[in-house]
Each structure stands twice: as structure tokens, then as C-alpha cells.
PDB file of C-alpha atoms in Angstrom:
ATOM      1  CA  UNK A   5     220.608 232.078  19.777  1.00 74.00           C
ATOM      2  CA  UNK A   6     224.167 233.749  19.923  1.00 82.00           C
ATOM      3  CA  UNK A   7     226.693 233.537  17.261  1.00 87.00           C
ATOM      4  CA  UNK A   8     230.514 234.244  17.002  1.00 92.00           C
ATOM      5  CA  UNK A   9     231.977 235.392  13.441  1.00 94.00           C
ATOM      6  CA  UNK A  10     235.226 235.712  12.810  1.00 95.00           C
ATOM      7  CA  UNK A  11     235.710 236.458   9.447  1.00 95.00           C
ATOM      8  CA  UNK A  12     239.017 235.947   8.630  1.00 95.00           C
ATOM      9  CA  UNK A  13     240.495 232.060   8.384  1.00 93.00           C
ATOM     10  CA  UNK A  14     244.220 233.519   8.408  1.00 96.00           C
ATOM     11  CA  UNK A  15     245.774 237.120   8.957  1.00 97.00           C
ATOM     12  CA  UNK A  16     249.215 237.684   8.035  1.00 98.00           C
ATOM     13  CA  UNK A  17     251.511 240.780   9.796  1.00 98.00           C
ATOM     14  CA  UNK A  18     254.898 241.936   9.642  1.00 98.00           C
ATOM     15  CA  UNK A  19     257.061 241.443  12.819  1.00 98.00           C
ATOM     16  CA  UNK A  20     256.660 244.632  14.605  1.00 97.00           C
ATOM     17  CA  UNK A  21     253.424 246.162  12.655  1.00 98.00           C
ATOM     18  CA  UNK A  22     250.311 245.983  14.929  1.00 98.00           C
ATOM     19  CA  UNK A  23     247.913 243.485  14.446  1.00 97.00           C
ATOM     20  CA  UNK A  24     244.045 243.010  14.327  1.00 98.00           C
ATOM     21  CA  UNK A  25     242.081 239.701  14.564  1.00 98.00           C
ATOM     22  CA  UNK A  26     238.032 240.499  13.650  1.00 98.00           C
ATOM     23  CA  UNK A  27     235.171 238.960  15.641  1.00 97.00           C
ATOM     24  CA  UNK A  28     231.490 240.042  15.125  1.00 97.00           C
ATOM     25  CA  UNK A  29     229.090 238.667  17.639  1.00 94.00           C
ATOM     26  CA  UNK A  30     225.467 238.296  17.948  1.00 92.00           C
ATOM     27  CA  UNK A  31     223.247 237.813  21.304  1.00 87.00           C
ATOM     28  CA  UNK A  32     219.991 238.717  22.496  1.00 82.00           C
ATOM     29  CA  UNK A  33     221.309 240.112  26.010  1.00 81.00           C
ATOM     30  CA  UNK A  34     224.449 241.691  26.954  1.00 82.00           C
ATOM     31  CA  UNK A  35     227.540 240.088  25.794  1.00 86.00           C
ATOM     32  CA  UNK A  36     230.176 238.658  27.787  1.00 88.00           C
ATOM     33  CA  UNK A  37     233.451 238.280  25.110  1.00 93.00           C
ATOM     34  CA  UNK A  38     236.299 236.560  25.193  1.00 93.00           C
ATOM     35  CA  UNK A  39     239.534 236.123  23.343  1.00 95.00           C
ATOM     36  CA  UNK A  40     241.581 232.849  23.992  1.00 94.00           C
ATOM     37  CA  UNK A  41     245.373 231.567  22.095  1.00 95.00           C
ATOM     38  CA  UNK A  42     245.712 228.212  21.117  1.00 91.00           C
ATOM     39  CA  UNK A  43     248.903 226.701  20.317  1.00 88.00           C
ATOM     40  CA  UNK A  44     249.479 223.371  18.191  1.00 82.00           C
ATOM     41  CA  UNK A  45     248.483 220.377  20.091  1.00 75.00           C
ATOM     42  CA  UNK A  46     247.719 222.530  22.782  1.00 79.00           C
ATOM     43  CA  UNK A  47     244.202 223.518  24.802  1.00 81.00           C
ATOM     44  CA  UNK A  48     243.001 227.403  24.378  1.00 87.00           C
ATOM     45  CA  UNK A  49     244.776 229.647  26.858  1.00 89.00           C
ATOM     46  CA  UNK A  50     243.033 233.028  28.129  1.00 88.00           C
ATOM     47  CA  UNK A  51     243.908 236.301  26.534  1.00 93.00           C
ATOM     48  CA  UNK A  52     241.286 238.237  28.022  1.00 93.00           C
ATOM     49  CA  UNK A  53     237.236 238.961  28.241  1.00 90.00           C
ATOM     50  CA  UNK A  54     234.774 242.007  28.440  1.00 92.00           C
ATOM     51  CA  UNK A  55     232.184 241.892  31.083  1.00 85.00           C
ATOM     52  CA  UNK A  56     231.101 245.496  31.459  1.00 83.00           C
ATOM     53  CA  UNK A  57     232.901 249.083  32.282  1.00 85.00           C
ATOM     54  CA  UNK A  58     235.628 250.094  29.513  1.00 89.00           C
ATOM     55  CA  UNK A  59     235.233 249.085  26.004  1.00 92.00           C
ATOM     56  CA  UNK A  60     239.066 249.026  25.926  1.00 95.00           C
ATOM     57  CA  UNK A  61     239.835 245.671  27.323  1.00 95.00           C
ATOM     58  CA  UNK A  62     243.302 245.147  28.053  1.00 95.00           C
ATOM     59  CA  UNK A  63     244.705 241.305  28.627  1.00 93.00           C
ATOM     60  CA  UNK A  64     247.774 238.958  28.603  1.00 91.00           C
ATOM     61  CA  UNK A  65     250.831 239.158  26.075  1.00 92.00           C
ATOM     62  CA  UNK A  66     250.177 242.930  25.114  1.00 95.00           C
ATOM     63  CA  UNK A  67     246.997 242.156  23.776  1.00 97.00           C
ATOM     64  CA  UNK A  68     244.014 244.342  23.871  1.00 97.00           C
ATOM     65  CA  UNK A  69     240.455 244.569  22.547  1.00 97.00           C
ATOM     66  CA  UNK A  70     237.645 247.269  21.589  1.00 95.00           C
ATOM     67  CA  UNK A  71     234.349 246.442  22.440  1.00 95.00           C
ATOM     68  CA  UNK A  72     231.916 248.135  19.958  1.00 95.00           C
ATOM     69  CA  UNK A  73     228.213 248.079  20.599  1.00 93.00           C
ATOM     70  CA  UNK A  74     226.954 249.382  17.846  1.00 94.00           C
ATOM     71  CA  UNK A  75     229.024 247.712  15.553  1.00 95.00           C
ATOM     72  CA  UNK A  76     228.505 244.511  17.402  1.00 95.00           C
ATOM     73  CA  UNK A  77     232.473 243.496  17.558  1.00 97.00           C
ATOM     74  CA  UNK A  78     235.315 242.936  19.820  1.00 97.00           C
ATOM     75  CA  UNK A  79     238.069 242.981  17.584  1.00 98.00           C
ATOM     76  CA  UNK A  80     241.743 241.880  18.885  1.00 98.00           C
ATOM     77  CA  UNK A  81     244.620 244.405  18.786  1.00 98.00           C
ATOM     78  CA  UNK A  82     248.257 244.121  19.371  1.00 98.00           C
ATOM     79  CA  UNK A  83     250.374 247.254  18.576  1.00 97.00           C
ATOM     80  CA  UNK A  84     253.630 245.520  17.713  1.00 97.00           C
ATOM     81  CA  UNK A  85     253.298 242.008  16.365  1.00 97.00           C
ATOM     82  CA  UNK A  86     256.119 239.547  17.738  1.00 97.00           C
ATOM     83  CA  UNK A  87     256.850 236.084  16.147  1.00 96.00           C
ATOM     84  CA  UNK A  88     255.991 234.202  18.933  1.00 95.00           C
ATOM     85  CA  UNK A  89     252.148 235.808  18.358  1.00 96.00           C
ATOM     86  CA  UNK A  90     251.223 233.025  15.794  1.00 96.00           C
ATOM     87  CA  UNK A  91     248.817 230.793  16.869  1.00 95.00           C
ATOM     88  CA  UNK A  92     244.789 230.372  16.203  1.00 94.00           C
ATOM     89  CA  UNK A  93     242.945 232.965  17.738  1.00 96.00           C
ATOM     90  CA  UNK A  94     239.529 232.407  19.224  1.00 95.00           C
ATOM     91  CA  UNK A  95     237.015 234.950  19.938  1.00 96.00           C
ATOM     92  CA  UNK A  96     233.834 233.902  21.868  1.00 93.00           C
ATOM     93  CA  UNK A  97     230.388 234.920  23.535  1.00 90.00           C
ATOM     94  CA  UNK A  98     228.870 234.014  26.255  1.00 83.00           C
ATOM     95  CA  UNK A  99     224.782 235.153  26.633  1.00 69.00           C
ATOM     96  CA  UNK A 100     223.866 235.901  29.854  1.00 63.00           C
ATOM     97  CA  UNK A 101     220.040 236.532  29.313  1.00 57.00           C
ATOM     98  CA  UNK A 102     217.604 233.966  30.661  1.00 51.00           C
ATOM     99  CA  UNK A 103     220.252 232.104  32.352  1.00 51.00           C
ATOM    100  CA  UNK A 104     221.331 230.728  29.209  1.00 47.00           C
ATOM    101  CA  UNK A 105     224.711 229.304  30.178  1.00 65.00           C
ATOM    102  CA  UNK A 106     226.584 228.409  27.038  1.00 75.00           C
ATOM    103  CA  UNK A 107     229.809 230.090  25.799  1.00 83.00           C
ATOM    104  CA  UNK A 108     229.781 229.328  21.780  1.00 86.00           C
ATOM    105  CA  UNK A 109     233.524 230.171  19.994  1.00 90.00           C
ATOM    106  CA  UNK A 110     234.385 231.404  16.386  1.00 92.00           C
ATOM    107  CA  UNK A 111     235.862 229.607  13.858  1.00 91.00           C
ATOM    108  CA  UNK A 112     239.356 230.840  14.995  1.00 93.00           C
ATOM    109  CA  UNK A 113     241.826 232.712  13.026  1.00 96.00           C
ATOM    110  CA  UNK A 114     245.434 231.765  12.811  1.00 95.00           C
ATOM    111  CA  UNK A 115     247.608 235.115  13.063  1.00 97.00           C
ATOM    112  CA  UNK A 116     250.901 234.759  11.332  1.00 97.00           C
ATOM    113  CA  UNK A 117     253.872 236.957  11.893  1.00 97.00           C
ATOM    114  CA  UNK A 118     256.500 236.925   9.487  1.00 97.00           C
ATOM    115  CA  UNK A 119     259.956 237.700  10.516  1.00 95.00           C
TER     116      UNK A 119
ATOM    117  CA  UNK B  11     246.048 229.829  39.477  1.00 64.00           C
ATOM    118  CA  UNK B  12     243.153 228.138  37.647  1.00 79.00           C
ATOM    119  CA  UNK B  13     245.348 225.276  36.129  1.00 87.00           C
ATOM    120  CA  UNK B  14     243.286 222.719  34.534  1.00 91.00           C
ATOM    121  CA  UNK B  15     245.429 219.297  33.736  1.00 93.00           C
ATOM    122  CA  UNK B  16     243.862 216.386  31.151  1.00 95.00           C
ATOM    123  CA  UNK B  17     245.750 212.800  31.596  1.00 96.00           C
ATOM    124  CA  UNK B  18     246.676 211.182  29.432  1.00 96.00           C
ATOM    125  CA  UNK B  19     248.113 213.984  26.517  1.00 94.00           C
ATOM    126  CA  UNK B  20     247.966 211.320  23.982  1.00 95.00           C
ATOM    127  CA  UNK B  21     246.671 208.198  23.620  1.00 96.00           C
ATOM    128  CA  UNK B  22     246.518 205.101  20.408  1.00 96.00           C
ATOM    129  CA  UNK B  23     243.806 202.817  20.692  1.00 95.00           C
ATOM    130  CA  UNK B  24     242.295 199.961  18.938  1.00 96.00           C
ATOM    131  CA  UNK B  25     239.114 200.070  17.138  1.00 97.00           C
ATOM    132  CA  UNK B  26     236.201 198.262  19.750  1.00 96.00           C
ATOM    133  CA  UNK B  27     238.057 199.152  23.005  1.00 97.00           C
ATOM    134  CA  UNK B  28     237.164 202.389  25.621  1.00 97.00           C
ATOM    135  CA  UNK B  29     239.391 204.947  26.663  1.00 97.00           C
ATOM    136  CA  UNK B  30     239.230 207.260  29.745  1.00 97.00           C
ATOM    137  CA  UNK B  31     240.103 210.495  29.453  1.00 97.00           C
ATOM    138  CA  UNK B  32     240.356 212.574  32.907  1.00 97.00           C
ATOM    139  CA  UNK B  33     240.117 216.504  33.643  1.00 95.00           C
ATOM    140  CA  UNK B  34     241.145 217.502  36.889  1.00 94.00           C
ATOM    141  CA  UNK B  35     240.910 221.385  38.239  1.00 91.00           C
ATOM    142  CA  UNK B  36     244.097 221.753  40.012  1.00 90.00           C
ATOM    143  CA  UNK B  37     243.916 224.607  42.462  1.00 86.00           C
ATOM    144  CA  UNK B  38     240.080 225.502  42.390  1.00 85.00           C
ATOM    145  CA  UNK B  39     237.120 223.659  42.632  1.00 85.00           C
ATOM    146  CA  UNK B  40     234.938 223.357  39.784  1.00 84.00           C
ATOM    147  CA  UNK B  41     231.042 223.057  40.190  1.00 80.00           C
ATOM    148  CA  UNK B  42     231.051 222.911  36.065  1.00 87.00           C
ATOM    149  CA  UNK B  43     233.184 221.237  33.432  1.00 91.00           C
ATOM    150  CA  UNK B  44     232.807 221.218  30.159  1.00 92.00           C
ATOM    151  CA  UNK B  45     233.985 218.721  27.121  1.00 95.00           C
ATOM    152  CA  UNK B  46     234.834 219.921  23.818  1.00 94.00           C
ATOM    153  CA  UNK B  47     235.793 218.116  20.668  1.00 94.00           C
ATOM    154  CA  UNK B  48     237.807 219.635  18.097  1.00 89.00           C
ATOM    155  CA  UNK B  49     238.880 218.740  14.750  1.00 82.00           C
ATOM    156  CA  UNK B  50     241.882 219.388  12.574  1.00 76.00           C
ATOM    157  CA  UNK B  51     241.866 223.347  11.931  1.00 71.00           C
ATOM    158  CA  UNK B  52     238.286 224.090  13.177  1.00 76.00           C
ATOM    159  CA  UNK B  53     236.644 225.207  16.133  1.00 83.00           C
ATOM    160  CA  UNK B  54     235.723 223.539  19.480  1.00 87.00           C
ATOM    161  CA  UNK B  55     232.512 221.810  19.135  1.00 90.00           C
ATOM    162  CA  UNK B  56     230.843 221.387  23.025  1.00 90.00           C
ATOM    163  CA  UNK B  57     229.797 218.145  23.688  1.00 94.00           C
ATOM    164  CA  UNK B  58     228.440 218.232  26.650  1.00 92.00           C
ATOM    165  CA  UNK B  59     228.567 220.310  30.392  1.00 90.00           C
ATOM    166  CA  UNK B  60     228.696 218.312  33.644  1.00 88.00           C
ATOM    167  CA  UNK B  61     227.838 219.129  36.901  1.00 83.00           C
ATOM    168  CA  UNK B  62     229.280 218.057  40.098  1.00 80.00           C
ATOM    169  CA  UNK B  63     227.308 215.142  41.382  1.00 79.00           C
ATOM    170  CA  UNK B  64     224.490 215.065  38.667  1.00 81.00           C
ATOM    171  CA  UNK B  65     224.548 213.538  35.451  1.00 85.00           C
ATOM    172  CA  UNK B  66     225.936 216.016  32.214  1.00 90.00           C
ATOM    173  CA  UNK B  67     223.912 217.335  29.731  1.00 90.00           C
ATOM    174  CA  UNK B  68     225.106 216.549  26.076  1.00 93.00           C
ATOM    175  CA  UNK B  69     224.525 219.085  23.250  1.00 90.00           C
ATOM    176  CA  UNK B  70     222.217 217.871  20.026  1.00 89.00           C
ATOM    177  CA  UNK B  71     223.556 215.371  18.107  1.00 92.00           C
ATOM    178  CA  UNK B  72     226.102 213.728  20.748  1.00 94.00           C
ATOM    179  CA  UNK B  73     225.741 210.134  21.918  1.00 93.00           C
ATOM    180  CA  UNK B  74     225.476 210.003  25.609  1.00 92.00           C
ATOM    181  CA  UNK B  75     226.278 205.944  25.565  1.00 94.00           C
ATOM    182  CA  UNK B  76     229.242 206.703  23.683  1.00 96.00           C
ATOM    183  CA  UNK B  77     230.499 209.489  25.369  1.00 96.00           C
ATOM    184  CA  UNK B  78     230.064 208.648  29.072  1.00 95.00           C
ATOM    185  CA  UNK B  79     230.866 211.604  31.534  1.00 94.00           C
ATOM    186  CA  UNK B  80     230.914 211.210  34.990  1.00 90.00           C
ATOM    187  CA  UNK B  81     231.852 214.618  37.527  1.00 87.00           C
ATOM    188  CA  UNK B  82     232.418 212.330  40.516  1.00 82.00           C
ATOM    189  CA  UNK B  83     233.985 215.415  42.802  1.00 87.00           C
ATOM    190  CA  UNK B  84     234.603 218.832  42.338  1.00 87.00           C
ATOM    191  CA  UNK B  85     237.733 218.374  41.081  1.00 90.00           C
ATOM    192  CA  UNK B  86     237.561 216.004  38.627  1.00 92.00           C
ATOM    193  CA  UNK B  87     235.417 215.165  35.497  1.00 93.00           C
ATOM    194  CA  UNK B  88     236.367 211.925  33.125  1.00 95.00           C
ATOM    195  CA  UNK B  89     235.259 211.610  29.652  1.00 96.00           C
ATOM    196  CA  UNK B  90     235.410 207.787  28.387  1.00 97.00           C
ATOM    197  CA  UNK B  91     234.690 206.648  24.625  1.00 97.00           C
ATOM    198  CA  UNK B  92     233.171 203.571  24.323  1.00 96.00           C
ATOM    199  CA  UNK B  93     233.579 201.384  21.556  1.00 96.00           C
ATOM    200  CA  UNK B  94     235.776 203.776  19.398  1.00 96.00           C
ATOM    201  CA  UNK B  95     235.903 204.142  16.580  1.00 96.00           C
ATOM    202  CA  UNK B  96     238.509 205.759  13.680  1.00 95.00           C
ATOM    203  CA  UNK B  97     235.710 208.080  13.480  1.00 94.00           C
ATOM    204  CA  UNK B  98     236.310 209.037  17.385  1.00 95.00           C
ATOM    205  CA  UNK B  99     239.960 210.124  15.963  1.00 95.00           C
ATOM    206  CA  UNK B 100     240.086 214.024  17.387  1.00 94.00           C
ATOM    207  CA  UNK B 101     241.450 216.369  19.800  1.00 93.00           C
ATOM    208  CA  UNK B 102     239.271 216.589  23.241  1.00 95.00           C
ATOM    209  CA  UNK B 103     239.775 219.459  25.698  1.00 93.00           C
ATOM    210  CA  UNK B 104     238.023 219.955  28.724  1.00 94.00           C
ATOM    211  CA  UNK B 105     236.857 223.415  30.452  1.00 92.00           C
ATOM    212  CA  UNK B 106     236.118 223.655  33.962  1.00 90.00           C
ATOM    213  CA  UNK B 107     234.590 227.277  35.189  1.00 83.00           C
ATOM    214  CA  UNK B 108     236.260 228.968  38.027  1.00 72.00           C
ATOM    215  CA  UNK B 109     232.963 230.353  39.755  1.00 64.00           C
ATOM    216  CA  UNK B 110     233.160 234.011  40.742  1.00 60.00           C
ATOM    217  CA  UNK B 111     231.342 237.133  41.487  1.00 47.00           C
ATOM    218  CA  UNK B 112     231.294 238.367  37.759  1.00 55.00           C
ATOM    219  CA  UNK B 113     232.874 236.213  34.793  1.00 57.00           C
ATOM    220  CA  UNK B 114     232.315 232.622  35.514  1.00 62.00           C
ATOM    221  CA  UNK B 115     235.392 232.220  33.381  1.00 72.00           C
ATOM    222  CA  UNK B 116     236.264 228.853  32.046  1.00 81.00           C
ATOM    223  CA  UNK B 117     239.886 227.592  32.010  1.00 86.00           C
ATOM    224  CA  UNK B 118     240.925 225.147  29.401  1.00 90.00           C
ATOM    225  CA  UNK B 119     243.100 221.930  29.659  1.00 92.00           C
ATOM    226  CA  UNK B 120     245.679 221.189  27.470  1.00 90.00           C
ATOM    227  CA  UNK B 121     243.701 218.532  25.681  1.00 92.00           C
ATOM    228  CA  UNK B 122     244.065 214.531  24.840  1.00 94.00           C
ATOM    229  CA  UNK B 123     245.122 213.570  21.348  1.00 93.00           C
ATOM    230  CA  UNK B 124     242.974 210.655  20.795  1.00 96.00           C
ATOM    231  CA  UNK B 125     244.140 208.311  17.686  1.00 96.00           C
ATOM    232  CA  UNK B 126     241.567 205.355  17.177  1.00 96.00           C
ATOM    233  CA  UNK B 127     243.231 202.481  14.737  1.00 96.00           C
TER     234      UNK B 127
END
């Protein structure tokens, strides 16, 4: 089975201080990750994903994050938080061994910048 | 591109009646969709995947007669609750994947609001 962690229910940042949202992941294959936004009232927008190649994943809005195999995480990064950044933060994994199918999300975290 | 749109945003309905809910891949076809149910600050809980032309498979613990889901073309997926319930109260976004080479990324729709009375 694959599982999504992400340990933290709320992280709080600074305007202008860089930011990290935490996601641990756990899959019998080789991990496809992703990162999506979601807004109030609003569906999950895509920030970005690792599929293979650079563990330094670059995406939408200045985000970026670090695949680690070893440590098994795929943290989110943004080097200068901006207020417009808060929001619930979804990590997720998709399993690609055996055909299984299924993407399965975190918790979410909701990232709050203060002003 | 990939824009997936959900009709209606918001809807009230009375306890005993149905409601349709509709997902509609706007600029791509979509051999998969994908309904997920979530509640007030927690994550999306799949409820079931649907396939173009052949019936959807529901995860554990969903009710298939409640939660009809037909994937008529390859554009559009509906999701209709039967007989709701207060309990059917939630926030329901549909997926649809955007086939290609490597990711088989999923794009998200804005979701419904559903408010059962």
C-alpha cells in the first residue's frame, strides 16, 4: 500500500522568509509525487510533480521541491514567502508498480504567511 | 490547457431528492475521471474512478446506488446523489487525467458545494 504523511496540520512564515511544507511518502515501487494548492471553496490546483531525472523539481508560483530517496520525502520549498502563498497544501503519491493506478493525498497543510 | 469545469458550483437541496453533479474536461479528452469527496479541513477522500464507456469502480466503503457515476463520453463524467441526505453535506471535486507519455497527471475541477437540508 502507499501512504502520504504530511506532518504538519499548519506552518506559519514571515512574508518574505522562505518556506517549507513536509511530506514523507511510502510506496513499494518508484514514486511519482506531487504537490497541488487549494484555495477556500476551491478544487486543488497543480504546483508541480517528480517523475524521474532531477531531484530538484521546480513548478508554478516559485515553488520548488527536493526529492530525497533515502529519506523518503519531497518536501515543498519557496525561498521568499508572499501573502498570497496561504492556502492548504497537498502533497501526494502515485505507485506505479503492478499497474496500481491510484494517486492517494496527505492530510494537507495550510501555509500561513503573515504580513 | 487541461481545464476541468464542475456545474453547478453550489447547490441546496432537500433531504429525499437527487442531485447531478457534472465534470466536463474542457480542452482534452479524458479516458479517466475521478470523484473525490472532501470534508471541512481534511483531505480528499476518492470515491470512485470511471472510465469512459464502462461502469466506475468505487473505493471500499462507498455506496454505488447512492453515488451513481456515469462517463457517458470522453469529455464528461456526472456524479448524482440519490436520496441525500444531511449526511451527503460535503465538498465534491472531480479529477480527470490528461493521458500522456510520462505523468498521467490529473487536473482538478473547482468542485460543487453540496448543502443537503
Amino acid at each position: 500500500a502507499q501512504s502520504v504523511a504530511q506532518p504538519e496540520d499548519q506552518v506559519n512564515v514571515a512574508e518574505g522568509n522562505p518556506l517549507t511544507v513536509k511530506c514523507t511518502y511510502s510506496v513499494s515501487g518508484n514514486p511519482y509525487l506531487f504537490w497541488y494548492v487549494q484555495y477556500p471553496n476551491r478544487g486543488l490546483q497543480f504546483l508541480l510533480k517528480y517523475i524521474t531525472g532531477d531531484n530538484l523539481v521546480k513548478g508554478s508560483y516559485g515553488f520548488e521541491a527536493e526529492f530525497n530517496k533515502s529519506q523518503t520525502s519531497f518536501h515543498l520549498k519557496k525561498p521568499s514567502a508572499l501573502v498570497s502563498d496561504s492556502a492548504l497544501y497537498f502533497c501526494a503519491v502515485r505507485d506505479f508498480s503492478g499497474g496500481y493506478q491510484k494517486v492517494t493525498f496527505g492530510t494537507g497543510t495550510k501555509l500561513q504567511v503573515i504580513p | 490547457g487541461a481545464v476541468v469545469s464542475q456545474h453547478p458550483s453550489w447547490v441546496i437541496c432537500k433531504s429525499g431528492t437527487s442531485v447531478k453533479i457534472e465534470c466536463r474536461s474542457l480542452d482534452f479528452q479524458a479516458t479517466t475521471m475521478f470523484w473525490y469527496r472532501q470534508f471541512p479541513k481534511q483531505s480528499l477522500m476518492l470515491m470512485a474512478t470511471s472510465n469512459e464507456g464502462s461502469k466506475a469502480t468505487y473505493e471500499q466503503g462507498v455506496e454505488k446506488d447512492k453515488f451513481l457515476i456515469n462517463h457517458a463520453s470522453l469529455t464528461l463524467s456526472t456524479l448524482t446523489v440519490t436520496s441525500a441526505h444531511p449526511e451527503d453535506s460535503s465538498f465534491y471535486i472531480c479529477s480527470a487525467r490528461v493521458r500522456d507519455r510520462v505523468s498521467y497527471e490529473q487536473y482538478f475541477g473547482p468542485g460543487t458545494r453540496l448543502t443537503v437540508t
